[in-house]
Amino acid sequence: MRRPTPLPAPPSTGAAGDADAPVEVSIPLPPRRTQTAPETPSDAAPDGAGVEAGDHDLTAPAWATTSPLAPVVPIDDRDPSDADRVEPDEGQAPDAAPIGVRDVWAAARARRRALRAEVRRFTVRQRRRRMLWIGVLGALALLVLGTLGAAYSPLFAVERIRVVGAETLNPGDVEAALDGQLGTPLPLIDSSEIKAALVQFPLVQSYTLEARPPHELVVRIVERTPIGAVQSAAGYTLVDAAGVALATTPDPPAGHPVIEATDGIGSPAFTAIGTVYRSLPDDIRAQVTTMRATTANDVTLTLGGTNTDVVWGNADESAEKALRLASAMAVRPPADVSSYDVSSVDAVVIR
């Protein structure tokens, strides 16, 4: 605040008689100032600003005037740190450091780098997985193609045919009938051609093929078992249990019994005879010279060496009947017996 200006001393007249004379005093008044509350030192008005010419306030000195605005704060009395103070934003902690543009750019660059790293990582993983699958599938394809190429090439062509299981048949005759398969790759063997070649041999009941790389073909056959010969106008036809004709001779074939079945091949009597014959042990089967039946329930065998009859009955429990017959023949040989009756398993009758 401005202090009051002291009044100047009156001028001396230099004469003592003039002391009672009136004295004219000129008191200079300071100009009236319009006071405002500057917000910053730069906003303060210069001296003389807002002065109205010829207008003076004679009732009160200028230093005693007041402003209707906020009280004026002298510049020298302000806190120097107020000019540099930054008020925090709403919702921001008072102690939080201000965030600059550089911080935002740095965070954006870090985010982009992290995103690129994740993309590269997943891309490399997918690429490796794809390459692994491609390698595996390529190896399998090469293996399959190589195997097929080698199998269908002359490297695996048939150079030898071997027949297994032939007892009555001559294996050489069967191998000669299959010579057409020589030189054919093993995977290209035609089973229909082999079947057509084996049909020429009636004794072949079934067969299987076995490829043995690199050059051998094995043919396993199962021969039909002849059960006897059936007399006909052409002579004696050797047949198996299914009635398949195997061979025909004018005389009864040696080692095979003669079959006398009512209604011939395919009848119930013939089927029962075949079942009984196949259940006999080899030593008893060799002694049978005749098998006859009128029905499926009266099968009778004849042992040619002693002309002893074996009354079998039906074909039920043929395996058990064969065991009882073997035991009875061991106790009483056929030379001392006229007949064995094994039609009842529980009671064997020997006469």
CSV table of C-alpha atoms in Angstrom, one decimal:
chain,number,residue,atom,x,y,z
A,1,MET,CA,0.0,0.0,0.0
A,2,ARG,CA,1.1,3.5,-0.7
A,3,ARG,CA,1.9,5.7,2.3
A,4,PRO,CA,0.5,9.3,2.5
A,5,THR,CA,2.6,12.0,0.8
A,6,PRO,CA,3.9,14.5,3.2
A,7,LEU,CA,2.9,18.1,2.7
A,8,PRO,CA,5.6,20.5,1.6
A,9,ALA,CA,6.7,23.3,4.0
A,10,PRO,CA,5.3,26.8,3.3
A,11,PRO,CA,7.6,29.1,1.6
A,12,SER,CA,9.1,31.9,3.7
A,13,THR,CA,8.2,35.5,2.8
A,14,GLY,CA,11.3,37.0,4.1
A,15,ALA,CA,9.4,39.7,6.1
A,16,ALA,CA,8.0,39.5,9.5
A,17,GLY,CA,5.1,41.8,8.6
A,18,ASP,CA,3.7,39.4,6.1
A,19,ALA,CA,3.2,36.7,8.7
A,20,ASP,CA,-0.4,37.4,9.1
A,21,ALA,CA,-1.1,37.5,5.4
A,22,PRO,CA,-3.0,34.7,3.8
A,23,VAL,CA,-0.9,31.9,2.4
A,24,GLU,CA,-2.0,30.0,-0.7
A,25,VAL,CA,-0.9,26.3,-0.5
A,26,SER,CA,-1.1,24.0,-3.6
A,27,ILE,CA,-1.3,20.4,-2.6
A,28,PRO,CA,-0.8,18.1,-5.6
A,29,LEU,CA,-3.2,15.1,-5.4
A,30,PRO,CA,-2.3,11.9,-6.9
A,31,PRO,CA,-4.4,10.7,-9.8
A,32,ARG,CA,-7.3,8.3,-9.0
A,33,ARG,CA,-6.5,4.8,-10.1
A,34,THR,CA,-8.8,2.0,-11.0
A,35,GLN,CA,-7.5,-1.0,-9.1
A,36,THR,CA,-8.0,-4.6,-10.4
A,37,ALA,CA,-6.8,-7.9,-9.1
A,38,PRO,CA,-4.1,-9.1,-11.6
A,39,GLU,CA,-3.8,-12.8,-11.9
A,40,THR,CA,-0.2,-12.7,-13.0
A,41,PRO,CA,2.5,-10.2,-12.7
A,42,SER,CA,2.3,-9.6,-16.5
A,43,ASP,CA,-1.3,-8.6,-16.2
A,44,ALA,CA,-0.6,-5.7,-13.8
A,45,ALA,CA,-1.6,-2.3,-15.3
A,46,PRO,CA,1.2,0.3,-15.7
A,47,ASP,CA,1.3,3.5,-13.8
A,48,GLY,CA,-1.3,6.0,-15.0
A,49,ALA,CA,-3.6,3.3,-16.6
A,50,GLY,CA,-7.3,3.9,-15.9
A,51,VAL,CA,-6.7,7.6,-14.9
A,52,GLU,CA,-9.5,10.0,-15.8
A,53,ALA,CA,-8.2,13.5,-16.7
A,54,GLY,CA,-9.5,16.3,-14.5
A,55,ASP,CA,-11.4,14.0,-12.1
A,56,HIS,CA,-10.0,13.9,-8.6
A,57,ASP,CA,-11.5,12.4,-5.4
A,58,LEU,CA,-11.2,15.2,-2.8
A,59,THR,CA,-13.0,13.4,-0.1
A,60,ALA,CA,-10.5,10.6,0.4
A,61,PRO,CA,-6.9,10.1,-0.6
A,62,ALA,CA,-6.2,7.7,-3.4
A,63,TRP,CA,-4.5,5.2,-1.1
A,64,ALA,CA,-7.7,4.8,0.9
A,65,THR,CA,-9.8,3.7,-2.1
A,66,THR,CA,-11.1,0.2,-2.2
A,67,SER,CA,-12.2,-2.0,-5.1
A,68,PRO,CA,-15.4,-4.1,-5.2
A,69,LEU,CA,-13.3,-7.0,-6.6
A,70,ALA,CA,-11.1,-9.4,-4.6
A,71,PRO,CA,-8.4,-7.8,-2.6
A,72,VAL,CA,-5.3,-7.1,-4.5
A,73,VAL,CA,-2.4,-9.3,-3.6
A,74,PRO,CA,1.0,-7.7,-4.1
A,75,ILE,CA,3.3,-9.5,-6.4
A,76,ASP,CA,6.1,-9.6,-3.9
A,77,ASP,CA,3.8,-11.4,-1.4
A,78,ARG,CA,2.9,-14.4,-3.7
A,79,ASP,CA,4.4,-17.8,-3.3
A,80,PRO,CA,6.9,-18.3,-6.1
A,81,SER,CA,5.9,-22.0,-6.5
A,82,ASP,CA,2.3,-21.1,-7.3
A,83,ALA,CA,3.1,-20.2,-10.9
A,84,ASP,CA,4.6,-23.6,-11.7
A,85,ARG,CA,2.0,-25.7,-9.8
A,86,VAL,CA,-0.1,-28.1,-12.0
A,87,GLU,CA,-3.4,-29.0,-10.6
A,88,PRO,CA,-4.2,-32.8,-10.9
A,89,ASP,CA,-6.9,-34.0,-13.2
A,90,GLU,CA,-10.2,-35.2,-11.7
A,91,GLY,CA,-9.9,-38.9,-10.7
A,92,GLN,CA,-6.1,-38.8,-10.7
A,93,ALA,CA,-4.1,-39.4,-7.5
A,94,PRO,CA,-2.6,-36.2,-6.2
A,95,ASP,CA,0.9,-37.8,-6.0
A,96,ALA,CA,0.7,-39.5,-9.5
A,97,ALA,CA,3.3,-38.3,-12.0
A,98,PRO,CA,1.9,-36.6,-15.1
A,99,ILE,CA,1.8,-38.7,-18.3
A,100,GLY,CA,3.5,-37.2,-21.3
A,101,VAL,CA,3.3,-37.9,-25.0
A,102,ARG,CA,6.5,-39.8,-25.0
A,103,ASP,CA,5.2,-42.2,-22.4
A,104,VAL,CA,2.1,-42.9,-24.6
A,105,TRP,CA,4.3,-43.4,-27.7
A,106,ALA,CA,6.6,-45.8,-25.7
A,107,ALA,CA,3.6,-47.8,-24.5
A,108,ALA,CA,2.2,-48.0,-28.0
A,109,ARG,CA,5.6,-49.2,-29.4
A,110,ALA,CA,5.9,-51.8,-26.6
A,111,ARG,CA,2.4,-53.1,-27.4
A,112,ARG,CA,3.2,-53.4,-31.1
A,113,ARG,CA,6.4,-55.2,-30.4
A,114,ALA,CA,4.6,-57.7,-28.1
A,115,LEU,CA,1.9,-58.2,-30.6
A,116,ARG,CA,4.4,-58.9,-33.4
A,117,ALA,CA,6.3,-61.3,-31.1
A,118,GLU,CA,3.1,-63.3,-30.4
A,119,VAL,CA,2.2,-63.4,-34.1
A,120,ARG,CA,5.7,-64.6,-35.0
A,121,ARG,CA,5.6,-67.2,-32.2
A,122,PHE,CA,2.3,-68.7,-33.3
A,123,THR,CA,3.2,-68.5,-36.9
A,124,VAL,CA,6.4,-70.4,-36.4
A,125,ARG,CA,4.6,-73.0,-34.3
A,126,GLN,CA,2.0,-73.5,-37.0
A,127,ARG,CA,4.6,-73.6,-39.7
A,128,ARG,CA,6.6,-76.3,-37.8
A,129,ARG,CA,3.5,-78.3,-37.2
A,130,ARG,CA,2.5,-78.1,-40.9
A,131,MET,CA,6.0,-79.1,-42.0
A,132,LEU,CA,5.9,-82.1,-39.6
A,133,TRP,CA,2.6,-83.3,-41.0
A,134,ILE,CA,3.7,-82.8,-44.5
A,135,GLY,CA,6.9,-84.8,-43.8
A,136,VAL,CA,5.0,-87.6,-42.2
A,137,LEU,CA,2.4,-87.8,-45.0
A,138,GLY,CA,5.1,-87.6,-47.6
A,139,ALA,CA,7.0,-90.5,-46.0
A,140,LEU,CA,3.9,-92.6,-45.8
A,141,ALA,CA,3.1,-91.9,-49.4
A,142,LEU,CA,6.6,-92.8,-50.5
A,143,LEU,CA,6.4,-96.0,-48.5
A,144,VAL,CA,3.1,-97.0,-50.0
A,145,LEU,CA,4.2,-96.2,-53.5
A,146,GLY,CA,7.5,-97.9,-53.1
A,147,THR,CA,5.8,-101.0,-51.7
A,148,LEU,CA,3.2,-101.2,-54.4
A,149,GLY,CA,5.8,-100.5,-57.1
A,150,ALA,CA,8.1,-103.3,-55.8
A,151,ALA,CA,5.2,-105.7,-55.3
A,152,TYR,CA,3.8,-105.3,-58.8
A,153,SER,CA,7.2,-105.4,-60.4
A,154,PRO,CA,9.1,-108.5,-61.7
A,155,LEU,CA,11.1,-108.4,-58.5
A,156,PHE,CA,8.3,-110.4,-56.9
A,157,ALA,CA,7.3,-112.6,-59.8
A,158,VAL,CA,6.4,-116.3,-59.2
A,159,GLU,CA,9.2,-118.6,-60.1
A,160,ARG,CA,8.2,-121.7,-58.1
A,161,ILE,CA,4.9,-123.4,-57.3
A,162,ARG,CA,4.8,-125.9,-54.4
A,163,VAL,CA,1.8,-128.2,-53.7
A,164,VAL,CA,1.3,-129.2,-50.0
A,165,GLY,CA,-1.2,-131.8,-48.7
A,166,ALA,CA,-1.5,-134.1,-51.6
A,167,GLU,CA,-1.5,-137.8,-50.5
A,168,THR,CA,-3.5,-139.6,-53.2
A,169,LEU,CA,-2.8,-137.1,-55.9
A,170,ASN,CA,0.5,-136.7,-57.6
A,171,PRO,CA,1.9,-133.2,-56.6
A,172,GLY,CA,3.8,-133.0,-59.9
A,173,ASP,CA,0.6,-133.2,-61.8
A,174,VAL,CA,-1.0,-130.4,-59.8
A,175,GLU,CA,2.1,-128.2,-60.2
A,176,ALA,CA,2.1,-128.8,-64.0
A,177,ALA,CA,-1.5,-127.7,-64.1
A,178,LEU,CA,-0.6,-124.4,-62.4
A,179,ASP,CA,2.4,-123.5,-64.7
A,180,GLY,CA,0.4,-120.6,-66.2
A,181,GLN,CA,1.0,-118.6,-63.0
A,182,LEU,CA,4.8,-118.6,-63.4
A,183,GLY,CA,6.2,-115.1,-64.1
A,184,THR,CA,3.2,-113.4,-62.6
A,185,PRO,CA,3.8,-110.9,-59.7
A,186,LEU,CA,2.5,-112.4,-56.4
A,187,PRO,CA,-0.2,-109.7,-55.9
A,188,LEU,CA,-1.5,-110.3,-59.4
A,189,ILE,CA,-2.1,-114.1,-58.9
A,190,ASP,CA,-5.5,-114.9,-60.4
A,191,SER,CA,-7.4,-117.2,-58.0
A,192,SER,CA,-10.1,-118.0,-60.6
A,193,GLU,CA,-7.5,-119.4,-62.9
A,194,ILE,CA,-6.1,-121.6,-60.1
A,195,LYS,CA,-9.6,-122.8,-59.3
A,196,ALA,CA,-10.2,-123.7,-62.9
A,197,ALA,CA,-7.0,-125.7,-63.0
A,198,LEU,CA,-7.7,-127.6,-59.7
A,199,VAL,CA,-11.3,-128.5,-60.7
A,200,GLN,CA,-9.7,-131.1,-63.0
A,201,PHE,CA,-8.7,-133.1,-59.9
A,202,PRO,CA,-11.8,-134.5,-58.3
A,203,LEU,CA,-9.9,-135.5,-55.2
A,204,VAL,CA,-9.2,-131.8,-54.3
A,205,GLN,CA,-11.9,-130.8,-51.8
A,206,SER,CA,-10.5,-127.3,-51.0
A,207,TYR,CA,-7.3,-125.3,-51.3
A,208,THR,CA,-5.6,-122.2,-50.0
A,209,LEU,CA,-2.9,-120.0,-51.6
A,210,GLU,CA,0.1,-118.7,-49.7
A,211,ALA,CA,2.5,-116.2,-51.2
A,212,ARG,CA,6.1,-116.4,-49.9
A,213,PRO,CA,8.1,-113.5,-51.3
A,214,PRO,CA,10.0,-113.1,-53.3
A,215,HIS,CA,9.3,-115.9,-55.8
A,216,GLU,CA,7.4,-118.8,-54.2
A,217,LEU,CA,3.7,-119.7,-54.3
A,218,VAL,CA,2.4,-122.4,-52.0
A,219,VAL,CA,-0.8,-124.3,-52.8
A,220,ARG,CA,-2.2,-126.1,-49.8
A,221,ILE,CA,-4.9,-128.6,-50.8
A,222,VAL,CA,-7.3,-130.8,-48.8
A,223,GLU,CA,-8.1,-134.1,-50.5
A,224,ARG,CA,-11.5,-135.7,-50.5
A,225,THR,CA,-11.7,-138.9,-48.4
A,226,PRO,CA,-13.3,-141.7,-50.3
A,227,ILE,CA,-15.6,-143.8,-48.2
A,228,GLY,CA,-16.3,-146.6,-50.7
A,229,ALA,CA,-17.4,-147.6,-54.1
A,230,VAL,CA,-20.9,-147.6,-55.5
A,231,GLN,CA,-21.7,-150.2,-58.1
A,232,SER,CA,-23.3,-149.0,-61.3
A,233,ALA,CA,-23.6,-150.0,-64.9
A,234,ALA,CA,-20.3,-148.5,-65.7
A,235,GLY,CA,-18.6,-150.4,-62.9
A,236,TYR,CA,-17.6,-149.3,-59.4
A,237,THR,CA,-17.5,-145.5,-58.8
A,238,LEU,CA,-15.3,-144.4,-55.9
A,239,VAL,CA,-17.2,-141.6,-53.9
A,240,ASP,CA,-16.6,-139.5,-50.9
A,241,ALA,CA,-19.0,-138.7,-48.1
A,242,ALA,CA,-20.7,-136.0,-50.1
A,243,GLY,CA,-21.3,-138.4,-53.0
A,244,VAL,CA,-18.7,-136.8,-55.3
A,245,ALA,CA,-17.4,-139.3,-57.8
A,246,LEU,CA,-13.7,-139.6,-57.7
A,247,ALA,CA,-12.9,-142.4,-60.0
A,248,THR,CA,-14.6,-145.3,-61.8
A,249,THR,CA,-13.1,-148.8,-62.3
A,250,PRO,CA,-14.6,-152.0,-63.6
A,251,ASP,CA,-13.7,-153.9,-60.5
A,252,PRO,CA,-14.1,-152.9,-56.8
A,253,PRO,CA,-11.2,-150.7,-55.9
A,254,ALA,CA,-8.8,-152.3,-53.5
A,255,GLY,CA,-8.8,-150.9,-49.9
A,256,HIS,CA,-12.2,-149.4,-50.2
A,257,PRO,CA,-15.5,-151.0,-49.1
A,258,VAL,CA,-18.5,-151.5,-51.3
A,259,ILE,CA,-21.5,-149.3,-50.4
A,260,GLU,CA,-25.1,-150.7,-50.7
A,261,ALA,CA,-27.5,-147.8,-49.9
A,262,THR,CA,-31.1,-147.9,-50.7
A,263,ASP,CA,-32.1,-145.0,-53.0
A,264,GLY,CA,-28.4,-144.5,-53.9
A,265,ILE,CA,-26.1,-141.5,-53.5
A,266,GLY,CA,-27.7,-138.6,-51.7
A,267,SER,CA,-30.2,-140.6,-49.7
A,268,PRO,CA,-30.4,-140.6,-45.9
A,269,ALA,CA,-29.0,-144.1,-45.8
A,270,PHE,CA,-26.0,-143.0,-47.8
A,271,THR,CA,-25.4,-140.0,-45.6
A,272,ALA,CA,-25.6,-142.2,-42.4
A,273,ILE,CA,-23.1,-144.6,-43.9
A,274,GLY,CA,-20.6,-141.8,-44.7
A,275,THR,CA,-20.9,-140.5,-41.1
A,276,VAL,CA,-20.2,-143.9,-39.6
A,277,TYR,CA,-17.3,-144.6,-41.8
A,278,ARG,CA,-15.5,-141.4,-41.0
A,279,SER,CA,-15.9,-142.0,-37.2
A,280,LEU,CA,-14.1,-145.4,-37.4
A,281,PRO,CA,-10.5,-145.8,-36.3
A,282,ASP,CA,-8.0,-146.5,-39.1
A,283,ASP,CA,-7.3,-150.1,-38.0
A,284,ILE,CA,-11.1,-151.0,-38.0
A,285,ARG,CA,-11.7,-149.0,-41.2
A,286,ALA,CA,-9.2,-151.1,-43.0
A,287,GLN,CA,-11.1,-154.3,-42.1
A,288,VAL,CA,-14.5,-153.1,-43.4
A,289,THR,CA,-15.4,-154.6,-46.8
A,290,THR,CA,-19.1,-153.8,-47.1
A,291,MET,CA,-21.4,-151.1,-45.7
A,292,ARG,CA,-25.2,-151.4,-46.2
A,293,ALA,CA,-28.3,-149.5,-45.0
A,294,THR,CA,-31.9,-149.3,-46.1
A,295,THR,CA,-32.6,-146.3,-43.9
A,296,ALA,CA,-30.6,-144.0,-41.7
A,297,ASN,CA,-31.3,-146.2,-38.6
A,298,ASP,CA,-30.0,-149.6,-39.7
A,299,VAL,CA,-26.4,-149.2,-40.8
A,300,THR,CA,-24.5,-152.5,-40.8
A,301,LEU,CA,-20.8,-153.1,-41.5
A,302,THR,CA,-19.1,-156.3,-42.5
A,303,LEU,CA,-15.5,-157.2,-41.5
A,304,GLY,CA,-14.3,-159.1,-44.6
A,305,GLY,CA,-11.5,-161.1,-43.0
A,306,THR,CA,-13.8,-163.0,-40.7
A,307,ASN,CA,-17.2,-162.1,-42.2
A,308,THR,CA,-18.3,-160.6,-38.9
A,309,ASP,CA,-21.1,-158.1,-38.9
A,310,VAL,CA,-21.2,-154.9,-36.8
A,311,VAL,CA,-24.7,-153.6,-36.1
A,312,TRP,CA,-24.4,-149.9,-35.8
A,313,GLY,CA,-27.9,-148.6,-35.9
A,314,ASN,CA,-28.2,-144.8,-36.6
A,315,ALA,CA,-25.3,-142.4,-36.9
A,316,ASP,CA,-26.0,-140.8,-33.5
A,317,GLU,CA,-23.1,-141.0,-31.0
A,318,SER,CA,-20.9,-142.5,-33.7
A,319,ALA,CA,-17.6,-141.5,-31.9
A,320,GLU,CA,-18.7,-143.2,-28.7
A,321,LYS,CA,-19.8,-146.3,-30.5
A,322,ALA,CA,-16.5,-146.5,-32.3
A,323,LEU,CA,-14.7,-146.5,-28.9
A,324,ARG,CA,-17.0,-149.3,-27.5
A,325,LEU,CA,-16.5,-151.4,-30.6
A,326,ALA,CA,-12.7,-151.0,-30.3
A,327,SER,CA,-12.9,-152.2,-26.7
A,328,ALA,CA,-15.1,-155.1,-27.5
A,329,MET,CA,-12.8,-156.2,-30.3
A,330,ALA,CA,-9.9,-156.1,-28.0
A,331,VAL,CA,-11.6,-158.3,-25.5
A,332,ARG,CA,-13.0,-160.7,-28.0
A,333,PRO,CA,-11.4,-160.6,-31.5
A,334,PRO,CA,-13.6,-160.9,-34.6
A,335,ALA,CA,-12.4,-164.4,-35.4
A,336,ASP,CA,-14.4,-165.7,-32.4
A,337,VAL,CA,-17.4,-163.5,-32.9
A,338,SER,CA,-20.2,-163.5,-35.4
A,339,SER,CA,-21.5,-160.0,-34.7
A,340,TYR,CA,-21.0,-156.9,-32.5
A,341,ASP,CA,-24.1,-154.9,-31.7
A,342,VAL,CA,-23.2,-151.3,-30.7
A,343,SER,CA,-26.5,-149.8,-31.5
A,344,SER,CA,-27.0,-149.0,-27.8
A,345,VAL,CA,-24.0,-147.3,-26.3
A,346,ASP,CA,-24.9,-148.5,-22.8
A,347,ALA,CA,-25.0,-152.2,-23.6
A,348,VAL,CA,-22.8,-153.7,-26.3
A,349,VAL,CA,-23.9,-157.2,-27.4
A,350,ILE,CA,-21.4,-159.7,-28.7
A,351,ARG,CA,-22.6,-162.8,-30.3
